[in-house]
Coordinates of C-alpha atoms and ligand atoms in Angstrom, one line a residue:
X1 CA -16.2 -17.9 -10.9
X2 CA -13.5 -20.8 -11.3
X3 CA -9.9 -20.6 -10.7
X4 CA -8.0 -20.3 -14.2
X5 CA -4.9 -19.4 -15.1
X6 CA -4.6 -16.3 -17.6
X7 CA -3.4 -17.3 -21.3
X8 CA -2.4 -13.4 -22.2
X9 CA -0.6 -10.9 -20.0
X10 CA -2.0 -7.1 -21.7
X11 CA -0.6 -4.5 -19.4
X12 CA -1.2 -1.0 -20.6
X13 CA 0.9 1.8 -19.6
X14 CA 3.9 -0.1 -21.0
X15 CA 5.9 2.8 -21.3
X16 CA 5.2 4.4 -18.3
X17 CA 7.1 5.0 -15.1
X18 CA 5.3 2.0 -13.2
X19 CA 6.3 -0.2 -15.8
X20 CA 9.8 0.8 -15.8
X21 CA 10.0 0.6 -12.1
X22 CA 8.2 -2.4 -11.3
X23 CA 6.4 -4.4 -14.0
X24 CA 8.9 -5.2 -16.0
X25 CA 11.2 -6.5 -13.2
X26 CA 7.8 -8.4 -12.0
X27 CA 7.2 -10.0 -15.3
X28 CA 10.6 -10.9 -15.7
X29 CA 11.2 -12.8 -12.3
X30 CA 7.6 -14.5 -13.1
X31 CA 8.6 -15.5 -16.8
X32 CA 11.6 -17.0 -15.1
X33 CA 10.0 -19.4 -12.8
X34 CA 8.0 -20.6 -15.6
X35 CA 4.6 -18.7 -14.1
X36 CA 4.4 -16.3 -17.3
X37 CA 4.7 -18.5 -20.2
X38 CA 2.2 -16.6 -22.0
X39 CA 1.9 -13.6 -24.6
X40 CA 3.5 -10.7 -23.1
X41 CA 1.7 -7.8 -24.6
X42 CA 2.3 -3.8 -23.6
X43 CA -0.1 -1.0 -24.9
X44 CA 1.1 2.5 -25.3
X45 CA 0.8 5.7 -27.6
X46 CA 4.3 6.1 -28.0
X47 CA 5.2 4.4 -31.3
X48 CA 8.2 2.2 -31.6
X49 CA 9.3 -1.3 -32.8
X50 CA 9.5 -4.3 -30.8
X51 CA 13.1 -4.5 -30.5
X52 CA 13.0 -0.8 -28.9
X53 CA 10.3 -2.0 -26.7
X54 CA 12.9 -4.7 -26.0
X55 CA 15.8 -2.4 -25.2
X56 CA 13.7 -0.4 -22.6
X57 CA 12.4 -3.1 -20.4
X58 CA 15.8 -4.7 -20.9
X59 CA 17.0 -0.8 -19.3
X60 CA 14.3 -1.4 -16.6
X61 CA 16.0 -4.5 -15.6
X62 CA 19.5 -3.2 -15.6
X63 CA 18.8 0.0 -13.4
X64 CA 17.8 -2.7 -10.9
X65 CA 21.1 -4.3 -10.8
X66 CA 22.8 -6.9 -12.6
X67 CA 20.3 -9.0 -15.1
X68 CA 19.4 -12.4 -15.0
X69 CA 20.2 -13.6 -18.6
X70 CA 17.8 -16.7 -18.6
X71 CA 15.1 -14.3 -16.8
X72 CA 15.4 -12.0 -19.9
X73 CA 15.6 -14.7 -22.0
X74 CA 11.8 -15.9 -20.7
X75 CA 10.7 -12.6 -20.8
X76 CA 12.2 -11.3 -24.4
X77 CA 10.5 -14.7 -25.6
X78 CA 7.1 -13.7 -24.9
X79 CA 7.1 -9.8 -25.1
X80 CA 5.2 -7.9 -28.1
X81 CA 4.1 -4.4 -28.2
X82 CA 1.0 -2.3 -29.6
X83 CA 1.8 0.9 -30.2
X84 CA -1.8 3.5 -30.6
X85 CA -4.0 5.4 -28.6
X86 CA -6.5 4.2 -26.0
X87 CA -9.1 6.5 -27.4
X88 CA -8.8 4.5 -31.1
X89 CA -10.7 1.3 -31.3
X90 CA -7.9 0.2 -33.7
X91 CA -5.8 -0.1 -30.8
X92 CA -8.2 -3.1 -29.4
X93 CA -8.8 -4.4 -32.8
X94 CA -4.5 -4.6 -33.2
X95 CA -4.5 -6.0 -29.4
X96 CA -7.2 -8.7 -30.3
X97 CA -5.2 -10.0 -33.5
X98 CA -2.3 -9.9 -30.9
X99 CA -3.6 -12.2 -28.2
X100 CA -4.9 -14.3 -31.2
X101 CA -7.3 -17.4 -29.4
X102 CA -6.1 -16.4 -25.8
X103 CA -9.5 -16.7 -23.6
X104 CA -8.6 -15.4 -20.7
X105 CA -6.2 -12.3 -20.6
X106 CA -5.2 -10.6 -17.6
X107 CA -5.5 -6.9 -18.3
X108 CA -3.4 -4.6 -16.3
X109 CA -4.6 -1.1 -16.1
X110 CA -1.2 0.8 -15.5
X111 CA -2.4 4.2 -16.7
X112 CA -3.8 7.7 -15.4
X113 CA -7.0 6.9 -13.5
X114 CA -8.8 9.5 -16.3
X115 CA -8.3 7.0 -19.2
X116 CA -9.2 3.9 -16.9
X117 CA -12.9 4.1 -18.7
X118 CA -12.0 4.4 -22.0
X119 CA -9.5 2.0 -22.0
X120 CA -12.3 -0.5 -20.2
X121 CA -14.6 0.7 -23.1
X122 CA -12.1 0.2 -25.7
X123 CA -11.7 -3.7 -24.3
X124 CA -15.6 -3.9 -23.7
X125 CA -16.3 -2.9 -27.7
X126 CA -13.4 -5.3 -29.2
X127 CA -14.8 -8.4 -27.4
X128 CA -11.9 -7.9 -25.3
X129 CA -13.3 -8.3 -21.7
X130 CA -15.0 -12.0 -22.0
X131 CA -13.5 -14.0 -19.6
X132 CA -11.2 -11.9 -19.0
X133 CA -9.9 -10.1 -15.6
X134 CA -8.5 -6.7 -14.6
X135 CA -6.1 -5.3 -12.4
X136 CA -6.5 -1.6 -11.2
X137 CA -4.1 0.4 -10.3
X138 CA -4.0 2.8 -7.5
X139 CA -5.1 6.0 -6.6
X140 CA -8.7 3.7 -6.8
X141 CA -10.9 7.0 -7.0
X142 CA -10.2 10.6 -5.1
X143 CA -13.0 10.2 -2.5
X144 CA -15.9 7.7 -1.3
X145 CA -18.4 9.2 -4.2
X146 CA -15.9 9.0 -7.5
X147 CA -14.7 5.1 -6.2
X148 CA -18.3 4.2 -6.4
X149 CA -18.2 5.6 -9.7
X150 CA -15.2 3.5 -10.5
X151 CA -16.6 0.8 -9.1
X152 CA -20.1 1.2 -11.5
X153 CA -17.7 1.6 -14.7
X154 CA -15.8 -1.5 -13.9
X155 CA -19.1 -3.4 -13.0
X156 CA -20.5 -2.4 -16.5
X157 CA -17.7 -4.6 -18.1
X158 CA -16.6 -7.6 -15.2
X159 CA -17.8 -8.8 -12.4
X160 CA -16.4 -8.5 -9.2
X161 CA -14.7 -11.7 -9.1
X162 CA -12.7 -10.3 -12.1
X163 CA -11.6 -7.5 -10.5
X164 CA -7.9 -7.0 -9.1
X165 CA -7.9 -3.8 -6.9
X166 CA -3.6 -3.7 -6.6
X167 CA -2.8 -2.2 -3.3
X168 CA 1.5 -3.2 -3.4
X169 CA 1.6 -2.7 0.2
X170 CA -0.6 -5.7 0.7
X171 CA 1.8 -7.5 -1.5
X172 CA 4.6 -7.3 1.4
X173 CA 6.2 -9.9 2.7
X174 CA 6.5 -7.5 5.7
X175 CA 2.8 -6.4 6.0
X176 CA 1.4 -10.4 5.5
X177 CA 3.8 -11.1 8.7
X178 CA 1.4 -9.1 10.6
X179 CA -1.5 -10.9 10.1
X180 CA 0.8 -14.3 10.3
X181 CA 2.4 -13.5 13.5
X182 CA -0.7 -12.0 15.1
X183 CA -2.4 -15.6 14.3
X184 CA 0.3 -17.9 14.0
X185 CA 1.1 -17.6 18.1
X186 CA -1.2 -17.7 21.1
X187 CA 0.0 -15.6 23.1
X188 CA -0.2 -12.3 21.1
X189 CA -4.2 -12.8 21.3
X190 CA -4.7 -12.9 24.4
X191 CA -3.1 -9.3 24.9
X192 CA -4.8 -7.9 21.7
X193 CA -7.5 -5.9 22.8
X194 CA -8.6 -3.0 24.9
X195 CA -7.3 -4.6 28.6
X196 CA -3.8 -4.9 27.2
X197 CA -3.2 -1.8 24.2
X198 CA -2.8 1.2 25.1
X199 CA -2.5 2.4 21.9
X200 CA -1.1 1.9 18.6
X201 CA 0.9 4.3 16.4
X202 CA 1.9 3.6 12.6
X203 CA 4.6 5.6 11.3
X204 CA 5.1 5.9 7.5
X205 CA 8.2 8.5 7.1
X206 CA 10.0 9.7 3.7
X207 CA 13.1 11.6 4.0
X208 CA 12.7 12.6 0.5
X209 CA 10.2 15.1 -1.1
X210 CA 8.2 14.5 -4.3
X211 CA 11.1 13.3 -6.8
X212 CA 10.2 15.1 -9.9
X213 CA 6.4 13.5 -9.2
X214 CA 4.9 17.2 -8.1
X215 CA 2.3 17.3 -10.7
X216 CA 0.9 13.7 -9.6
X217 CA 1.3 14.8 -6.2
X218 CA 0.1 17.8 -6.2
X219 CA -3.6 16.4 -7.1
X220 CA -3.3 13.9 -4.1
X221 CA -1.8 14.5 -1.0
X222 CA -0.4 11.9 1.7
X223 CA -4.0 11.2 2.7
X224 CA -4.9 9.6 -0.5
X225 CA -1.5 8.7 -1.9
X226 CA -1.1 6.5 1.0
X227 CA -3.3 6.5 4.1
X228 CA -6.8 5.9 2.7
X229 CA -4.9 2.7 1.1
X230 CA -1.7 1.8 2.6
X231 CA -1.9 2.6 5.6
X232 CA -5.6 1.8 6.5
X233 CA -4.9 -1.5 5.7
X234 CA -2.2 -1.9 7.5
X235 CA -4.8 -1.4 10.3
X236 CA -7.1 -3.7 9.4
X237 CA -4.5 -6.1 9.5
X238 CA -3.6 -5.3 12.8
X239 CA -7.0 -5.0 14.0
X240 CA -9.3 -7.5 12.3
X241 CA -10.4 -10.5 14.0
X242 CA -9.7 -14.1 13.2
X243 CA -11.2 -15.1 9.5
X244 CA -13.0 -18.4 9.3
X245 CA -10.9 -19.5 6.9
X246 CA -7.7 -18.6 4.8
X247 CA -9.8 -18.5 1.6
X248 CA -10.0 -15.2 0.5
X249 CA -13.5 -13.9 0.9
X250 CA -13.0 -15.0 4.6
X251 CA -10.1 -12.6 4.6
X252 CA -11.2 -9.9 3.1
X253 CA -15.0 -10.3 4.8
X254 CA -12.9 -10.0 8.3
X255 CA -11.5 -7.1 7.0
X256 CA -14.6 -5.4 5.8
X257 CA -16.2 -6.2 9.5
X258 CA -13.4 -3.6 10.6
X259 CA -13.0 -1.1 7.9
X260 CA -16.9 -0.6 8.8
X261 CA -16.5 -0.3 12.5
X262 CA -13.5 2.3 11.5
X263 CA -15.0 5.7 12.9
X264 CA -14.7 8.2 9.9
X265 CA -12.0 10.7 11.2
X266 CA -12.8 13.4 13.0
X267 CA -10.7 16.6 11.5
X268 CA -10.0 18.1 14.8
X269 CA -8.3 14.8 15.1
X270 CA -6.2 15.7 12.1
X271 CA -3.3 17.2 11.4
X272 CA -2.2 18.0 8.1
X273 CA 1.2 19.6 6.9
X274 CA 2.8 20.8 3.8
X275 CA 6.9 21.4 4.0
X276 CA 9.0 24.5 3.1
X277 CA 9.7 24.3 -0.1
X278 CA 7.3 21.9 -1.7
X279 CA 5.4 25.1 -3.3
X280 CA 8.6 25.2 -5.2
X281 CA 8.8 21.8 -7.1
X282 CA 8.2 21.5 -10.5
X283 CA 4.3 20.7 -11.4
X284 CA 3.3 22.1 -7.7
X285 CA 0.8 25.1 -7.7
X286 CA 2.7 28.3 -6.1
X287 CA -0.8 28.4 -3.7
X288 CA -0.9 24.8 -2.9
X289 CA -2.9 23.6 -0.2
X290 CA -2.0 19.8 -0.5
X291 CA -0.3 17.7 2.9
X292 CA 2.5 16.3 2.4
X293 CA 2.6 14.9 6.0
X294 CA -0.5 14.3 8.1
X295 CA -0.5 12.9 11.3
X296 CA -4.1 11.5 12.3
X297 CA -6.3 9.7 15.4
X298 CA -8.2 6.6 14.2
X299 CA -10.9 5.0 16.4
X300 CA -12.3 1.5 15.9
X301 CA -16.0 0.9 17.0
X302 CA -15.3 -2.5 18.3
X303 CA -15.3 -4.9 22.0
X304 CA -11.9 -5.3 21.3
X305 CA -10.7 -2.2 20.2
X306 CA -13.3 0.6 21.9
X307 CA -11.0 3.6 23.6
X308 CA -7.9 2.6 22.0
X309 CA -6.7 5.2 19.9
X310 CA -4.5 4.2 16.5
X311 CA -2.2 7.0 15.9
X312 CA -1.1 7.6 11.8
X313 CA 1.6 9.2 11.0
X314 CA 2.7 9.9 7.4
X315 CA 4.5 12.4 5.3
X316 CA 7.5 13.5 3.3
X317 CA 10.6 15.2 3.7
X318 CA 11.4 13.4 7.5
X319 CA 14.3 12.7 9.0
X320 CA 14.3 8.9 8.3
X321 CA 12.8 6.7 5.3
X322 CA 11.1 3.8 7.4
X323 CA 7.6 2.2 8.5
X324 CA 7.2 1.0 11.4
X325 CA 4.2 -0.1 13.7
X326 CA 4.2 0.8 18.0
X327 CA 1.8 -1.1 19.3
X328 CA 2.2 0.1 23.2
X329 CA 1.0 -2.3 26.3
X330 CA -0.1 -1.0 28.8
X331 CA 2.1 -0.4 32.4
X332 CA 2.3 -3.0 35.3
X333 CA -0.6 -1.9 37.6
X334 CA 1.6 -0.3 40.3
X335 CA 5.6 -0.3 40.5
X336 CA 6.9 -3.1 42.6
X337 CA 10.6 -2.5 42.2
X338 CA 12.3 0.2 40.0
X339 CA 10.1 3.1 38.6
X340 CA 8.8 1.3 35.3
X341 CA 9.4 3.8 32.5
X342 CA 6.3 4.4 31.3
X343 CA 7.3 6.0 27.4
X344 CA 8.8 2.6 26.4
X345 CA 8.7 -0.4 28.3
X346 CA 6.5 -3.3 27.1
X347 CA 5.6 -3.0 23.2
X348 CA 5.6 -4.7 20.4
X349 CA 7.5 -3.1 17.2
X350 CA 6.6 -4.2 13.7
X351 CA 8.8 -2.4 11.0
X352 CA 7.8 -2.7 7.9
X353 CA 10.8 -1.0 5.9
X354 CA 13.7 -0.5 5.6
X355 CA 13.7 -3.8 7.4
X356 CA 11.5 -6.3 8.3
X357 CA 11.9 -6.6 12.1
X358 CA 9.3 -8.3 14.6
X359 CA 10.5 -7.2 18.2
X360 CA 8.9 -6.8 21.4
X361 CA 9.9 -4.3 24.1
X362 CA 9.9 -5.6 27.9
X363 CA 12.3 -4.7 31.6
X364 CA 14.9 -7.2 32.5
X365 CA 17.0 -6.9 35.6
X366 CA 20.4 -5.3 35.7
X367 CA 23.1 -7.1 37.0
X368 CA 24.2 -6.3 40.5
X369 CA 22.4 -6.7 43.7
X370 CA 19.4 -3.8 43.5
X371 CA 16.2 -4.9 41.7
X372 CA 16.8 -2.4 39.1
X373 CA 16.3 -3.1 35.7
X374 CA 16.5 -1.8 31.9
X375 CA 14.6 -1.7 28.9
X376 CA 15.6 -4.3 26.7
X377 CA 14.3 -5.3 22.9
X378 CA 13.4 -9.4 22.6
X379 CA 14.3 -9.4 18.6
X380 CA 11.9 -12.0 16.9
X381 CA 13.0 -11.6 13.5
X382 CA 15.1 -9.5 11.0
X383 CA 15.8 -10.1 7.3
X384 CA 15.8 -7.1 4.7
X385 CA 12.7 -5.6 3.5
X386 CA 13.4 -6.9 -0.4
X387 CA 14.7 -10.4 0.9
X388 CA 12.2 -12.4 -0.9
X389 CA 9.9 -12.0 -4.0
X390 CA 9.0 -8.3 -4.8
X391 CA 5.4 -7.1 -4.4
X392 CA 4.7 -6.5 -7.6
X393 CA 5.9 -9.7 -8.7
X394 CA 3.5 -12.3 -5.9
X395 CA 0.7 -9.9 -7.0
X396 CA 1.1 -9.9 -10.7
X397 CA 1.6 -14.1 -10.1
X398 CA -1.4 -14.6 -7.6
X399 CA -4.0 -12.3 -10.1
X400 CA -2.7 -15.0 -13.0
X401 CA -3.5 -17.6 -10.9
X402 CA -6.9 -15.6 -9.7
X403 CA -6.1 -15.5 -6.1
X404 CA -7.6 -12.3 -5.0
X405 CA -6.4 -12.3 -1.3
X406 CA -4.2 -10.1 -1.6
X407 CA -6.1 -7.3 -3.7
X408 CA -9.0 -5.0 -2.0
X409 CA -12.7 -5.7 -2.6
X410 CA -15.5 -3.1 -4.1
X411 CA -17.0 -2.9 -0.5
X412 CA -13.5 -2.6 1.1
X413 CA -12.4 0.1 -1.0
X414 CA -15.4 2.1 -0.1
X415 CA -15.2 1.7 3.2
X416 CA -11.7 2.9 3.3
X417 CA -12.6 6.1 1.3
X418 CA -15.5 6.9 4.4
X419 CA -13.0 7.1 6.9
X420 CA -10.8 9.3 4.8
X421 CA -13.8 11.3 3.4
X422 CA -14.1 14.1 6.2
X423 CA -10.0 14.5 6.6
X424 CA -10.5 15.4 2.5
X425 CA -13.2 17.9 2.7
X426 CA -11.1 20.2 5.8
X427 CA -10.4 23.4 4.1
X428 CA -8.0 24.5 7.0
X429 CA -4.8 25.8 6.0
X430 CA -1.8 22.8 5.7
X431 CA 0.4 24.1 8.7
X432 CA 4.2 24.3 7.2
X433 CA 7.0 22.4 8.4
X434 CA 10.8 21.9 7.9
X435 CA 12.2 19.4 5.6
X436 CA 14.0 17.0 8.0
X437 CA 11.5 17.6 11.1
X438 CA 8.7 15.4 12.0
X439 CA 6.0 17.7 10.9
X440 CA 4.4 20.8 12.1
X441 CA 4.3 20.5 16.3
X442 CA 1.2 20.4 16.4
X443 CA 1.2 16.9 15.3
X444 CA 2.7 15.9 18.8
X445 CA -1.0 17.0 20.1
X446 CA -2.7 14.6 18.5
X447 CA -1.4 12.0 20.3
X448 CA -3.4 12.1 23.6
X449 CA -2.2 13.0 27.6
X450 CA 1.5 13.7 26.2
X451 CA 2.6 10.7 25.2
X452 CA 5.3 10.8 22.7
X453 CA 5.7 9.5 19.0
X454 CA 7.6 6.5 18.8
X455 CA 10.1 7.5 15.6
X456 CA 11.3 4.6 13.9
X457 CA 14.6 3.1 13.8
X458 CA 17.0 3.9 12.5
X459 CA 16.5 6.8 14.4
X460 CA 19.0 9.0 11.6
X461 CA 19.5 8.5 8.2
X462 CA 21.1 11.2 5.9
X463 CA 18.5 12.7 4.2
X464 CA 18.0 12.2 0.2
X465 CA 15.8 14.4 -2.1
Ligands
LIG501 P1 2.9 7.5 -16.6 O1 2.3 8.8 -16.8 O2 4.3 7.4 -16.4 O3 2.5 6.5 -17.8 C1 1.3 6.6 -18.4 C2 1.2 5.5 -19.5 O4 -0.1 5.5 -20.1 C3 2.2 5.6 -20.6 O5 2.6 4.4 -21.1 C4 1.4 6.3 -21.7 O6 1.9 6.1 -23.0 C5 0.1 5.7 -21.5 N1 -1.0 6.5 -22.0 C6 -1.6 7.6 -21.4 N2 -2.5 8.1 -22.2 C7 -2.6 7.3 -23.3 C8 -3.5 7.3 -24.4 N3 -4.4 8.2 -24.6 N4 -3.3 6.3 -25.3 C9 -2.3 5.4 -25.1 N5 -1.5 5.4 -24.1 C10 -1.6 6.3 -23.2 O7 2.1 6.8 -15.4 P2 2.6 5.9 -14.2 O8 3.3 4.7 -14.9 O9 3.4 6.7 -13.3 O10 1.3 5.4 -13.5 C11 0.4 4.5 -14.1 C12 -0.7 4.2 -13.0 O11 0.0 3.5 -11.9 C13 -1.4 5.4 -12.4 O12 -2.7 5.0 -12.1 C14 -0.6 5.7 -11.1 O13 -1.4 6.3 -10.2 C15 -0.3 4.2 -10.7 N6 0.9 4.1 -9.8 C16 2.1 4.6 -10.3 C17 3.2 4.4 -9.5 C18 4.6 4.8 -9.9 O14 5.6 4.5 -9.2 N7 4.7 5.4 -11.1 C19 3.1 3.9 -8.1 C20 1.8 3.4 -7.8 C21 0.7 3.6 -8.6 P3 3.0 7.0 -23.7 O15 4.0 7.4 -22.7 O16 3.5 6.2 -24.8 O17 2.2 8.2 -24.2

């Protein structure tokens, strides 16, 4: 399909917590720079008059920090509201008046995954998805079977090309620097494969537990709320090969190559946890058997990657909030001078949050006259994690422009949910573990011949709820 640029901007879910969070700030930073100088229109049951609608996104803003008066001056401009619900037709009739001649909305699906069909439906019946393209938000299914499902509804009403999978993670200034830096410098190739990796270990950690969120989270677990997406990605990132081009189906074909050469996990490989206390939040069932940590061994079915084991690590309630990425070379072949210490010596460390740091770990000499040496950290690059344009905002702005890079295709997300499938289907008891720990112990097993977990830095943060 050819590149346009959407006329209408429909996100339903306007009154929802992902629109308070992170759309409206998105949409006002993009009306700013002049990339959203269209109809603005949110969809939601709740009824209320524009200049209400006004005052909360104008809320959303400020809880963010200080507003950007010509910002909400481009957004206030082009913001309307329907208010009615999805499962009413004279909500799309209303929404159609709305966008008036607009051709080619972009439809943001910022709702509960159970009304994703009628809502589709609803746009189907009012002439409403005609040259017109849709993002979906995540969780994109609850196993391999139901996303195939998903992806038959959304097939039934646009064609894949029309079809913006949001993963925000993707979105990341943080997470595109691994797939720059990996390719943008010529001598991380040559040491990234089998020969070179030992192993590689991704670290996701929350310090807090489910904020108020216990009902969502309560029907999904760390696995799906962020390894099957997040986290796998992050992977295939650091694992795909070269594409042939920047374009994005030679991206996201690269990608596929590896999602599919991803062995699904094995659950003896698999740890899953569930901290003291959780059963206790609001919306969580007293008998709960959902993780809220898991810590996981992926293998990858490839020449480059065969016996190197990528370690996940994910979970709640941990001592530190912070992402980070280990990638651990492996030792000198025999000690020459000092004993070369083996847990941390040559590495490279991506973090993803709270900061964006590229570093790589190697042994310089001490001063003095002994060949002894220390471990020291060669620091590539470190800026703050929200230094540049949010997520939401350069994927909100590349799906207007219909640049799907960034956003995961039907066969991707698929893919993804075979690797997670068998981790979903263990009925083994969560183990329990305390909030500010890293997980049950047996975690540390998965991790093979002893080696430790690398823990992020910073190493202590004070802990947050
Ligand atoms: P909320 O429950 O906060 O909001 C749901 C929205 O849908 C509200 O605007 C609600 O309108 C509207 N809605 C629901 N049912 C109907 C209906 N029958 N007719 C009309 N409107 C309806 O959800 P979130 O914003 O938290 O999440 C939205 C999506 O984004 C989900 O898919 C979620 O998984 C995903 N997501 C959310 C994140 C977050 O931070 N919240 C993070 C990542 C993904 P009203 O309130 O007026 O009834």
């Amino acid at each position: 399909m050819p590149s346009f640029r959407a006329d209408a901007f429909v996100f339903f879910g306007a009154t929802g917590d992902l629109a308070r969070g992170k759309i409206f700030p998105a949409l006002a930073a993009l009306a700013h720079s002049g990339q959203l100088d269209v109809p603005i229109v949110g969809v939601a049951r709740s009824p209320m008059s524009i200049d209400e609608f006004r005052s909360r996104a104008r809320s959303s803003l400020e809880a963010k920090g200080p507003v950007d008066e010509n910002a909400w001056q481009a957004l206030c401009r082009q913001l309307r509201y329907i208010d009615g619900d999805y499962r009413d037709p004279n909500t799309f009739a209303k929404l159609r008046k709305e966008i008036g001649d607009a051709s080619h909305p972009l439809h943001y699906l910022a709702i509960p995954p159970s009304m994703f069909e009628t809502v589709l439906e609803g746009l189907a019946k009012a002439g409403g998805t005609d040259g017109a393209r849709v993002i979906v938000e995540k969780p994109f299914g609850r196993d391999l079977e139901s996303a195939r499902e998903l992806n038959r509804t959304l097939h039934a009403h646009f064609p894949e090309s029309s079809v913006f999978r949001i993963d925000h993670y993707l979105g990341k200034e943080a997470v595109q620097n691994l797939l720059y830096f990996r390719f943008a410098n010529s001598f991380v190739e040559p040491l990234w494969n089998r020969t070179h990796i030992d192993s590689v270990q991704i670290t996701m950690a929350e310090a807090f537990g489910v904020r108020g969120r216990g009902a969502f989270y309560d029907g999904v677990g760390t696995i799906r709320d962020v390894v099957q997406n997040h986290l796998l990605q992050v992977v295939s990132l650091l694992a795909m090969d070269a594409p042939i081009g920047s374009d994005a189906e030679s991206m996201r074909s690269e990608k596929l190559r590896l999602f599919r050469a991803m062995r699904p996990l094995d659950p003896a490989q698999v740890v899953r946890g569930q901290f003291r206390g959780y059963r206790d939040e609001p919306g969580v069932a007293a008998d709960s058997k959902v993780e809220t940590f898991v810590a996981l061994r992926l293998q990858i079915d490839t020449w480059r990657w065969a016996g190197v084991p990528f370690y996940i690590r994910a979970g709640k309630c941990l001592p530190v909030t912070a992402t980070e990425v280990f990638v651990d070379l492996k030792t000198p072949p025999m000690s020459v001078f000092d004993p070369v210490s083996k847990a941390r010596s040559n590495y490279f460390r991506f973090q993803l949050s709270p900061e964006v740091i590229v570093s790589i770990g190697a042994r310089a000499k001490k001063p003095g006259e002994g060949m002894l040496g220390e471990d020291v950290e060669l620091v590539a690059t470190c800026c703050p994690e929200n230094g540049g344009r949010s997520a939401y905002e350069r994927l909100i702005g590349d799906a207007l422009r219909g640049d799907s890079s960034l956003f995961t295709r039907d066969d991707t997300v698929e893919a993804a949910w075979r690797v997670v499938d068998p981790a979903l289907r263990d009925d083994r008891p969560v183990l329990p573990y305390d909030p500010g720990s890293w997980g049950p112990a047996a975690a540390a097993k998965v991790v093979a011949d002893g080696e430790p977990w690398h823990d992020p830095y910073p190493r202590e943060q004070p802990a947050s709820k």
